[in-house]
PDB file of C-alpha atoms in Angstrom:
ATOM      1  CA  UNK A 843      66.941 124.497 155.988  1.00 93.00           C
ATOM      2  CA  UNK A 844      63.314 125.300 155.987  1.00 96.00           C
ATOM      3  CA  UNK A 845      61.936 126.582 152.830  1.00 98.00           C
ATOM      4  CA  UNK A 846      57.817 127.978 151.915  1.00 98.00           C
ATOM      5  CA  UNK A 847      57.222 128.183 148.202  1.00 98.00           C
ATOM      6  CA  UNK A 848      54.592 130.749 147.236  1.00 98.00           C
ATOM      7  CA  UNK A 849      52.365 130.252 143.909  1.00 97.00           C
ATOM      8  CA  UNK A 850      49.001 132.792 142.873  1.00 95.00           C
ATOM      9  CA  UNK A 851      48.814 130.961 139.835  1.00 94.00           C
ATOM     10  CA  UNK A 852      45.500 129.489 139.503  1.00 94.00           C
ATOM     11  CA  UNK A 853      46.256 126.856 136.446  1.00 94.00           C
ATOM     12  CA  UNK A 854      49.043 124.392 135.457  1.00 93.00           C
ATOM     13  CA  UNK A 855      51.666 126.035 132.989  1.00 90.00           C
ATOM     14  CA  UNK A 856      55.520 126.063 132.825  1.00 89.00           C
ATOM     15  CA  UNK A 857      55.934 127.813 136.353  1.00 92.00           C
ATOM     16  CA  UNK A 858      54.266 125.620 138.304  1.00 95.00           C
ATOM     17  CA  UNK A 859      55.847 122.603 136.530  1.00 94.00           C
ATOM     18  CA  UNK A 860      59.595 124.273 137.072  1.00 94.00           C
ATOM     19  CA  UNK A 861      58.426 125.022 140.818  1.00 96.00           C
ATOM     20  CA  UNK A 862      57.402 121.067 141.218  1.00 96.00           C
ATOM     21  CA  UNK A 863      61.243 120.263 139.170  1.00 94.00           C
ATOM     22  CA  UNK A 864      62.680 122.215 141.570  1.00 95.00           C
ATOM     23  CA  UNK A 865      60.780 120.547 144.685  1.00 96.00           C
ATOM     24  CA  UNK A 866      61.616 117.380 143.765  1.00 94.00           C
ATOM     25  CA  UNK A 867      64.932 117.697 143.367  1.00 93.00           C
ATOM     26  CA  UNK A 868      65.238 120.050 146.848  1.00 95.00           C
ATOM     27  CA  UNK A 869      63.614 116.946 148.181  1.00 94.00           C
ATOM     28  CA  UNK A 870      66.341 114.858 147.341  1.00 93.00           C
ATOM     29  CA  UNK A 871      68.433 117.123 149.514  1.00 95.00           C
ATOM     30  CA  UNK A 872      66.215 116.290 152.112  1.00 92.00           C
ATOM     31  CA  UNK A 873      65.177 120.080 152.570  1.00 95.00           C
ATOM     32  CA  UNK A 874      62.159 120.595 154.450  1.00 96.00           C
ATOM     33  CA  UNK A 875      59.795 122.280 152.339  1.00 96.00           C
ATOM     34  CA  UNK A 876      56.063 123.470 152.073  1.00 97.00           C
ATOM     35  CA  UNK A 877      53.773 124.902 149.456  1.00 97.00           C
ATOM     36  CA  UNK A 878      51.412 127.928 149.943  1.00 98.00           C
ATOM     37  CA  UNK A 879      48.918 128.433 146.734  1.00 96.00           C
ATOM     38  CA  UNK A 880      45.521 128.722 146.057  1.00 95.00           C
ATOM     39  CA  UNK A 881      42.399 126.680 147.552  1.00 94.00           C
ATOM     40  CA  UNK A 882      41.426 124.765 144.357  1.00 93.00           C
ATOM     41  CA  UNK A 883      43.946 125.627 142.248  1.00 95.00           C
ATOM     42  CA  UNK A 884      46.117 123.151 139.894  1.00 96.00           C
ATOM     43  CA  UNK A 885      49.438 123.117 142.279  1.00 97.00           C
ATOM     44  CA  UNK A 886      46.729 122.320 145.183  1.00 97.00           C
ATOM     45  CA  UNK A 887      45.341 119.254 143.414  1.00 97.00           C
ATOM     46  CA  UNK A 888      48.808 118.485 142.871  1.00 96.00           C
ATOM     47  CA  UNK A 889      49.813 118.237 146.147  1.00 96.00           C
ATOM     48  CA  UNK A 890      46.524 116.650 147.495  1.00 96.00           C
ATOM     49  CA  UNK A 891      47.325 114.000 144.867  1.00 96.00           C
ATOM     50  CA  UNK A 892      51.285 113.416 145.791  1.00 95.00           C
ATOM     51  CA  UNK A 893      50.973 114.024 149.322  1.00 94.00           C
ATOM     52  CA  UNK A 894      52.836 117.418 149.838  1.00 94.00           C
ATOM     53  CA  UNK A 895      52.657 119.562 152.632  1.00 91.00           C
ATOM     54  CA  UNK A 896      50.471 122.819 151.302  1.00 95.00           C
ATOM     55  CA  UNK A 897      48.614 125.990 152.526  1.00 96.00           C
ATOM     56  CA  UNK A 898      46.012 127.369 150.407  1.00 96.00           C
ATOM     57  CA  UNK A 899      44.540 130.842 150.489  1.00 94.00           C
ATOM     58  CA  UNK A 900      41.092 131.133 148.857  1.00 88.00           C
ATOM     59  CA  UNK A 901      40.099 133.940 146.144  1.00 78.00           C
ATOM     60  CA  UNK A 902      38.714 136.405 148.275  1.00 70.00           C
ATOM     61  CA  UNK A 903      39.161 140.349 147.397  1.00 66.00           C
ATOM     62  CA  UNK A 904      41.138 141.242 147.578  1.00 75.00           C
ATOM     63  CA  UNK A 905      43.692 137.902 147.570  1.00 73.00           C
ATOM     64  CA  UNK A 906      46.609 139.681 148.379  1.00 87.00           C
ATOM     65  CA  UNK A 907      45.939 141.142 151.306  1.00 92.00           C
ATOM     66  CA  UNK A 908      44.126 138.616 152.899  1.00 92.00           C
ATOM     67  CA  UNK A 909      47.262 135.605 151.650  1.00 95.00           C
ATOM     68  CA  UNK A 910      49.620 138.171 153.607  1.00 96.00           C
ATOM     69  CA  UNK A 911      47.919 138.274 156.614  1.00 95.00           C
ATOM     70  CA  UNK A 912      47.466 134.141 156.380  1.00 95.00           C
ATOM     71  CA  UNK A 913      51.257 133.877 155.112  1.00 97.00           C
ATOM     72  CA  UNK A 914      52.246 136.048 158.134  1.00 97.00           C
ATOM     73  CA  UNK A 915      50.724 133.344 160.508  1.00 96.00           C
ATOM     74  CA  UNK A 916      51.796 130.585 158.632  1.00 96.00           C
ATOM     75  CA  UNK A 917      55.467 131.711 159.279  1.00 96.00           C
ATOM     76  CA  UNK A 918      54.681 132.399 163.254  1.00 94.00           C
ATOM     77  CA  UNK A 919      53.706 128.800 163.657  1.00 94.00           C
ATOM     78  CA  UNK A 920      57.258 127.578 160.907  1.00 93.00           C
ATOM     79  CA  UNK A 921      60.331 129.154 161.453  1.00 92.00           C
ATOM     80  CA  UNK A 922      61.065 129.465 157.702  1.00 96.00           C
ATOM     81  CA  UNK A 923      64.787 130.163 156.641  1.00 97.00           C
ATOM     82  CA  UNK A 924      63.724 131.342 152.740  1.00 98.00           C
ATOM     83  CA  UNK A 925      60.213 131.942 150.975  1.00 98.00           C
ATOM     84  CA  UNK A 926      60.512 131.529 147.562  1.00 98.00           C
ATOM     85  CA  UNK A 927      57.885 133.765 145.265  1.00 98.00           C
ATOM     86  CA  UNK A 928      57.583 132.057 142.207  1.00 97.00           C
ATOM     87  CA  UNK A 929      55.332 134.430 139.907  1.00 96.00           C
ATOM     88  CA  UNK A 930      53.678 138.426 140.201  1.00 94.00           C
ATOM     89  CA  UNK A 931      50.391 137.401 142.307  1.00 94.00           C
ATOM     90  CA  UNK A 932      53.274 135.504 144.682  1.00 96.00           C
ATOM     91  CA  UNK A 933      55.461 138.326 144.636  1.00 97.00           C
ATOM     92  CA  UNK A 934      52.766 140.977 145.404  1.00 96.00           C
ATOM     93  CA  UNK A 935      51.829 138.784 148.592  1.00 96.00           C
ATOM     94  CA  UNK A 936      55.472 138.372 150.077  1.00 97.00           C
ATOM     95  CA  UNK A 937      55.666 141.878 149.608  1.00 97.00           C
ATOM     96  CA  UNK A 938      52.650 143.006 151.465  1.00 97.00           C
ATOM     97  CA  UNK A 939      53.482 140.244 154.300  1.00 97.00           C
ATOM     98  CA  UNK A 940      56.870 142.807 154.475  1.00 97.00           C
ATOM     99  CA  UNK A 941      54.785 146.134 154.813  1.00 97.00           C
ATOM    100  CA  UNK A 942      53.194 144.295 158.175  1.00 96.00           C
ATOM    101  CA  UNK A 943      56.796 143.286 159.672  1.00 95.00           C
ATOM    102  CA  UNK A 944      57.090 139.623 158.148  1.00 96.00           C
ATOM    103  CA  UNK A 945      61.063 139.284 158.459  1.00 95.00           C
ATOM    104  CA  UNK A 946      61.720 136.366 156.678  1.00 97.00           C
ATOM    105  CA  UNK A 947      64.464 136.426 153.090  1.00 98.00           C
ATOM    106  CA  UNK A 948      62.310 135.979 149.829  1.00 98.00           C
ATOM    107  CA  UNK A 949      63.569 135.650 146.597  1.00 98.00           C
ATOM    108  CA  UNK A 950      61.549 136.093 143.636  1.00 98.00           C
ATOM    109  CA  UNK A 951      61.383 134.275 140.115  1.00 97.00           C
ATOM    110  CA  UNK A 952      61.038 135.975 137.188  1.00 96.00           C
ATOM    111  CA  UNK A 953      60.202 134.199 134.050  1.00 92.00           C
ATOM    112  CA  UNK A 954      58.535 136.814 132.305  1.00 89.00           C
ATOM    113  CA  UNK A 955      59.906 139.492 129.259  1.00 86.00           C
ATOM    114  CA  UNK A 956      57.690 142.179 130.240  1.00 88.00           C
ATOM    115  CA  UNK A 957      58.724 145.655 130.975  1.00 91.00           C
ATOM    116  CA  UNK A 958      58.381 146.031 134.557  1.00 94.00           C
ATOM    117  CA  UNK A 959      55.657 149.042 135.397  1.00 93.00           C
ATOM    118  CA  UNK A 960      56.687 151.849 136.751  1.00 93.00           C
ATOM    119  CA  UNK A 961      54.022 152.050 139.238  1.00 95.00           C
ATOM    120  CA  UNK A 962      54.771 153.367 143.222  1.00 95.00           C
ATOM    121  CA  UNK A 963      54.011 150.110 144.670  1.00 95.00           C
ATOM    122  CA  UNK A 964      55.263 147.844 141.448  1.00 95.00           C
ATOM    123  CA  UNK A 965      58.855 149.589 141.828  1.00 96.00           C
ATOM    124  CA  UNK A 966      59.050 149.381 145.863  1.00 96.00           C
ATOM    125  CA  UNK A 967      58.121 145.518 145.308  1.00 97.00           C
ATOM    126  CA  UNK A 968      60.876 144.732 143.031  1.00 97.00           C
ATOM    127  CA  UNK A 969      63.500 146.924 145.641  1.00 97.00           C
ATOM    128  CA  UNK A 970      61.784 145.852 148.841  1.00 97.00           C
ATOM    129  CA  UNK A 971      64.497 144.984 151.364  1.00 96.00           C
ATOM    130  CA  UNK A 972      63.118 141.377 151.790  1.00 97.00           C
ATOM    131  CA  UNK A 973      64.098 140.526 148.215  1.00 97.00           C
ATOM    132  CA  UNK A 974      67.497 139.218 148.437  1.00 98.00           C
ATOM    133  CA  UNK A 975      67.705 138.147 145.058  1.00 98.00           C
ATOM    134  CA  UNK A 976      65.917 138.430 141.516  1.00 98.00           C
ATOM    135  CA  UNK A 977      66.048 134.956 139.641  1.00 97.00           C
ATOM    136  CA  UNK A 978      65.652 135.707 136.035  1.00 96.00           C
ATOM    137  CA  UNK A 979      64.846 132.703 133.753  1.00 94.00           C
ATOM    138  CA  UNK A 980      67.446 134.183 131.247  1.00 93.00           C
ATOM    139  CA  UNK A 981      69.970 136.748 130.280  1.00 94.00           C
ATOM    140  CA  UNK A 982      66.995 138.544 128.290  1.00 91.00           C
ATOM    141  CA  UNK A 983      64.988 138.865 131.185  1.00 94.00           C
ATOM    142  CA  UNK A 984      68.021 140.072 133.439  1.00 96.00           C
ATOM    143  CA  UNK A 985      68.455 143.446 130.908  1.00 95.00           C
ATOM    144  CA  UNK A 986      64.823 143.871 130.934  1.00 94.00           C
ATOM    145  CA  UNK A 987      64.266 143.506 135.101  1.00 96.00           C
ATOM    146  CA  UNK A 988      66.964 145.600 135.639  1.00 96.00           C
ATOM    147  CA  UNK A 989      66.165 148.932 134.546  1.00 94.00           C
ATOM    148  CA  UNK A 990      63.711 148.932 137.723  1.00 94.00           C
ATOM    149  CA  UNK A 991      66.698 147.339 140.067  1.00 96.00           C
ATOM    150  CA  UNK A 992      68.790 149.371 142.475  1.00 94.00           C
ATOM    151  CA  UNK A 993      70.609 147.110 143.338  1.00 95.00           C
ATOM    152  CA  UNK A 994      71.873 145.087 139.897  1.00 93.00           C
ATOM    153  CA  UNK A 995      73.669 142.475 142.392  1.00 96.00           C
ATOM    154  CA  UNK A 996      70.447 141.047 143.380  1.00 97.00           C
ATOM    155  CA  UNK A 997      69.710 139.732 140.366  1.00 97.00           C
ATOM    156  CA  UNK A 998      71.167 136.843 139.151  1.00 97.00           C
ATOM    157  CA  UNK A 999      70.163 134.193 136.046  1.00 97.00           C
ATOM    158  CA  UNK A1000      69.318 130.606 136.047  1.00 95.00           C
ATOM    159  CA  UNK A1001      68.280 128.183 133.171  1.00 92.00           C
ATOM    160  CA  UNK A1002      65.346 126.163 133.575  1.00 85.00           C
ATOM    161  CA  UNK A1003      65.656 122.495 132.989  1.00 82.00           C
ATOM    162  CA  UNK A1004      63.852 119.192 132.902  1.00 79.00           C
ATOM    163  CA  UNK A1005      64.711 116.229 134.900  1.00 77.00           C
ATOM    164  CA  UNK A1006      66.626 113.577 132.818  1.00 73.00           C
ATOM    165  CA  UNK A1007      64.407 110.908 131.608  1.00 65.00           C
ATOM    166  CA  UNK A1008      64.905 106.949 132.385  1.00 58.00           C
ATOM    167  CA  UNK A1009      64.412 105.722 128.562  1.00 54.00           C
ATOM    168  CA  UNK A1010      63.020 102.718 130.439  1.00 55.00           C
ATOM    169  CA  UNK A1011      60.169 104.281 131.368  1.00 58.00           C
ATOM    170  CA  UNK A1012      59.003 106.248 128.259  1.00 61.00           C
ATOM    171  CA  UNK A1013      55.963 105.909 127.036  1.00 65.00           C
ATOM    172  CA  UNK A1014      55.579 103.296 123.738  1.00 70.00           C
ATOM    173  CA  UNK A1015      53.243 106.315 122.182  1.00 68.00           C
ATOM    174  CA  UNK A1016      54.027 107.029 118.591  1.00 71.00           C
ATOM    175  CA  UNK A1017      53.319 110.643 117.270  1.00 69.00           C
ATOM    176  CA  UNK A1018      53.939 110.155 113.639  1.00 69.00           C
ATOM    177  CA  UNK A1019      51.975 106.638 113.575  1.00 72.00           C
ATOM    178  CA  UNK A1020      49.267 108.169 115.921  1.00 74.00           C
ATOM    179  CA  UNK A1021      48.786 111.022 113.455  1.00 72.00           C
ATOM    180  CA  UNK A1022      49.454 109.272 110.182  1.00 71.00           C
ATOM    181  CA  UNK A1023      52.918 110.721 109.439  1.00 68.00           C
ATOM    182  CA  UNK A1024      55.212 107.713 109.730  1.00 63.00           C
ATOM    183  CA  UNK A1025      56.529 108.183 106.241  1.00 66.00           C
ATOM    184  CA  UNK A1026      58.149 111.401 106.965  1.00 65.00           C
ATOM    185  CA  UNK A1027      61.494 111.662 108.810  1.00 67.00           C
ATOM    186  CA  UNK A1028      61.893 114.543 110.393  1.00 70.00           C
ATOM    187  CA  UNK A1029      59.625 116.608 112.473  1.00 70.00           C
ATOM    188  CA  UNK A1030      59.714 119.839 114.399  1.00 71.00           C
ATOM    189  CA  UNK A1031      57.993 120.890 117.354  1.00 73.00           C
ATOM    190  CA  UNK A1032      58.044 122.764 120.617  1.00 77.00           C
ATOM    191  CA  UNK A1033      55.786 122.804 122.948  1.00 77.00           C
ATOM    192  CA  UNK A1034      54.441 126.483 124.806  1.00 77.00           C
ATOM    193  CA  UNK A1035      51.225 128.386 125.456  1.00 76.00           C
ATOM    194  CA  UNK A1036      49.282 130.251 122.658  1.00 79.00           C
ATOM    195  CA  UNK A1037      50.211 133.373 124.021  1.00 75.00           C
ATOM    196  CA  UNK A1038      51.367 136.504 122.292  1.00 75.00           C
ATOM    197  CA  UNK A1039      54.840 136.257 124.640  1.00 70.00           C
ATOM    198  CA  UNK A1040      55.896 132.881 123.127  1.00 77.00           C
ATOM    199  CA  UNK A1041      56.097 134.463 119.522  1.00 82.00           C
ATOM    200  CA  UNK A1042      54.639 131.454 117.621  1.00 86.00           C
ATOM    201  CA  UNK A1043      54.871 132.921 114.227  1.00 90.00           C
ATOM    202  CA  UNK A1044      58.912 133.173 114.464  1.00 89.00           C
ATOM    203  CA  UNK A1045      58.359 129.118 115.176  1.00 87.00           C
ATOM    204  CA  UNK A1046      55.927 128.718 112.021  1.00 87.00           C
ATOM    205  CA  UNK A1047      59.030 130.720 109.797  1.00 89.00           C
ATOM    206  CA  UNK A1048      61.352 128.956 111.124  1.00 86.00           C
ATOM    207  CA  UNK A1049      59.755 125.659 110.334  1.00 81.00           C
ATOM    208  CA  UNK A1050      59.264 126.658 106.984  1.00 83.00           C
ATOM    209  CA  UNK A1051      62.817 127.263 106.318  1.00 84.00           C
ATOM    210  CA  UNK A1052      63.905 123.751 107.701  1.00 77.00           C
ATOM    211  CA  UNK A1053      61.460 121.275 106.263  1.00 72.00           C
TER     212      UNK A1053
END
């Protein structure tokens, strides 16, 4: 099997490290797999870094159209057997490589709580014929995605995860000592972006209650 992943994201945050999990761990399966993501973009250093087969499209307006056209030609030269779109920017380009005949199966991850828009081309994207399935990061997401879904059995949920970590090889860096705080016992944390999404100030009441 002969799979493209497909990132717009331009930084490093959760998605990209769940896509690079999920690599990995593909990788072990000895799947053949490339990357397609921006020129310059966190994923791309990534992969110049680890030595992973990658594609870049640069930044030029507008992205979309011109990633298509390159994603198109990309998939003349590989005879890919799935794309996977792994955020909106990657979605909107797998969609527009469908308007111009790309016949290839894409599935889509969703990570995201928002309300889907209810725009022309938004809704056709989400029910384009390409999509063969919807993966929503949890049950949450599933209700919200599909009130814009004709089709409810493409959608299906998966958990994200972290690899299991070899104790061996954890690093001897001490929080609490680093930070002065060895003479408490318990801490809490979490860690997440400070965006409005991730709904810090539940965390912050939370914590309050517990300590």
């Amino acid at each position: 099997m002969k799979i493209l992943h497909v990132s717009g994201a331009k930084g490093w945050r959760g998605g990209e490290q769940q896509l690079m999990n999920l690599y990995h761990v593909l990788n072990k399966l000895d799947i053949e797999q490339f990357l397609f993501c921006r020129h310059h973009s966190a994923l791309h250093d990534y992969c110049i870094i680890n030595k992973i087969s990658c594609y870049t499209f640069k930044n030029t307006f507008p992205a979309s159209l011109f990633a298509a056209i390159q994603l198109i030609k990309i998939c003349w030269r590989k005879a890919f057997d799935l794309i996977h779109l792994h955020d909106s920017n990657a979605h909107t380009i797998g969609y527009v490589s469908f308007l111009f005949n790309l016949n290839v199966p894409m599935i889509v991850s969703r990570k995201v709580a928002f309300k889907i828009k209810h725009s022309f081309f938004t809704q056709r994207k989400y029910n384009a014929a390409c999509i063969k399935k919807i993966i929503c990061v949890s049950d949450a997401v599933k209700n919200i995605v599909s009130a814009s879904i004709k089709e409810s059995s493409r959608l299906i949920v998966v958990h994200e995860g972290i690899p299991s970590i070899n104790r061996s090889a954890t690093s001897s860096f001490s929080l609490p000592e680093n930070i002065q705080l060895h003479h408490y016992r318990y801490f809490v944390g979490y860690i997440a972006a400070l965006t409005t999404e991730k709904d810090h100030d539940t965390f912050l009441q939370t914590s309050k209650l517990l300590i």
